[in-house]
Amino acid sequence: MTLELTTEQIIDLVQQMPPEEKFLVVRALTKETPAEREERMKYAESKVRQLCAQRGLDWDAMTEDERLYFIDDIVHEDRECNR
């Protein structure tokens, strides 16, 4: 036996759930396939490499600590770094 619900009914049911369970539903609906994740990561990596080049840096030549510092600096561009 299959239960058929309208989109509105499903939305109503989800809206009645506690916030933590709503989050689990949304998370389950947005899971990526490995191929989608790989594509997104390649895109992100190309953008990071581009940002490095614009600042005269070479991502491949950077140490792990330098990369982490660079990303932290990008994320917090609106503040001055103390390093």
C-alpha positions as a printed NumPy array, in Angstrom:
array([[ 0.   ,  0.   ,  0.   ],
       [ 1.328,  3.438, -0.967],
       [ 0.268,  6.596,  0.802],
       [-0.131,  9.512, -1.584],
       [ 0.164, 13.044, -0.236],
       [ 0.051, 16.397, -1.941],
       [ 3.004, 18.722, -1.729],
       [ 0.992, 20.969,  0.576],
       [ 0.281, 18.052,  2.913],
       [ 3.958, 17.125,  3.049],
       [ 4.912, 20.731,  3.79 ],
       [ 2.272, 20.845,  6.546],
       [ 3.643, 17.659,  8.089],
       [ 7.228, 18.93 ,  8.007],
       [ 6.207, 22.27 ,  9.507],
       [ 4.709, 20.428, 12.477],
       [ 8.026, 18.75 , 13.25 ],
       [10.483, 19.973, 15.901],
       [13.285, 22.155, 14.458],
       [15.918, 19.403, 14.795],
       [13.8  , 16.976, 12.784],
       [13.038, 19.614, 10.143],
       [16.779, 20.064,  9.752],
       [17.195, 16.308,  9.214],
       [14.511, 16.342,  6.508],
       [16.119, 19.267,  4.701],
       [19.538, 17.665,  5.004],
       [18.259, 14.376,  3.582],
       [16.665, 16.189,  0.645],
       [19.852, 18.07 , -0.189],
       [22.335, 15.204, -0.088],
       [24.726, 15.329, -2.981],
       [25.902, 12.451, -5.051],
       [29.656, 11.825, -4.985],
       [29.901, 13.17 , -8.543],
       [28.095, 16.388, -7.59 ],
       [30.318, 16.819, -4.545],
       [33.449, 16.258, -6.657],
       [32.275, 18.817, -9.223],
       [31.558, 21.379, -6.495],
       [34.969, 20.785, -4.909],
       [36.755, 21.2  , -8.253],
       [34.922, 24.478, -8.819],
       [35.794, 25.715, -5.314],
       [39.429, 24.716, -5.751],
       [39.657, 26.585, -9.06 ],
       [38.26 , 29.703, -7.371],
       [40.761, 29.43 , -4.498],
       [43.617, 29.032, -6.985],
       [42.33 , 32.088, -8.839],
       [42.243, 34.142, -5.613],
       [45.804, 33.023, -4.822],
       [47.034, 34.049, -8.259],
       [45.365, 37.459, -7.9  ],
       [47.375, 37.947, -4.703],
       [50.629, 36.707, -6.223],
       [50.531, 33.352, -4.399],
       [50.873, 29.768, -5.632],
       [48.406, 27.377, -3.964],
       [50.485, 24.324, -4.91 ],
       [53.635, 25.771, -3.32 ],
       [51.888, 26.684, -0.061],
       [52.164, 24.573,  3.096],
       [49.006, 23.311,  4.795],
       [49.365, 26.043,  7.446],
       [49.761, 28.722,  4.758],
       [46.668, 27.427,  2.988],
       [44.649, 27.474,  6.213],
       [45.831, 30.999,  6.989],
       [44.973, 32.109,  3.442],
       [41.441, 30.673,  3.673],
       [40.971, 32.202,  7.129],
       [42.115, 35.543,  5.755],
       [39.662, 35.285,  2.831],
       [36.78 , 34.381,  5.145],
       [37.601, 37.301,  7.431],
       [38.567, 39.909,  4.817],
       [36.49 , 42.497,  6.614],
       [38.827, 42.5  ,  9.612],
       [42.534, 43.085,  9.951],
       [44.595, 39.99 , 10.656],
       [46.963, 39.994, 13.603],
       [49.431, 37.594, 11.984]])
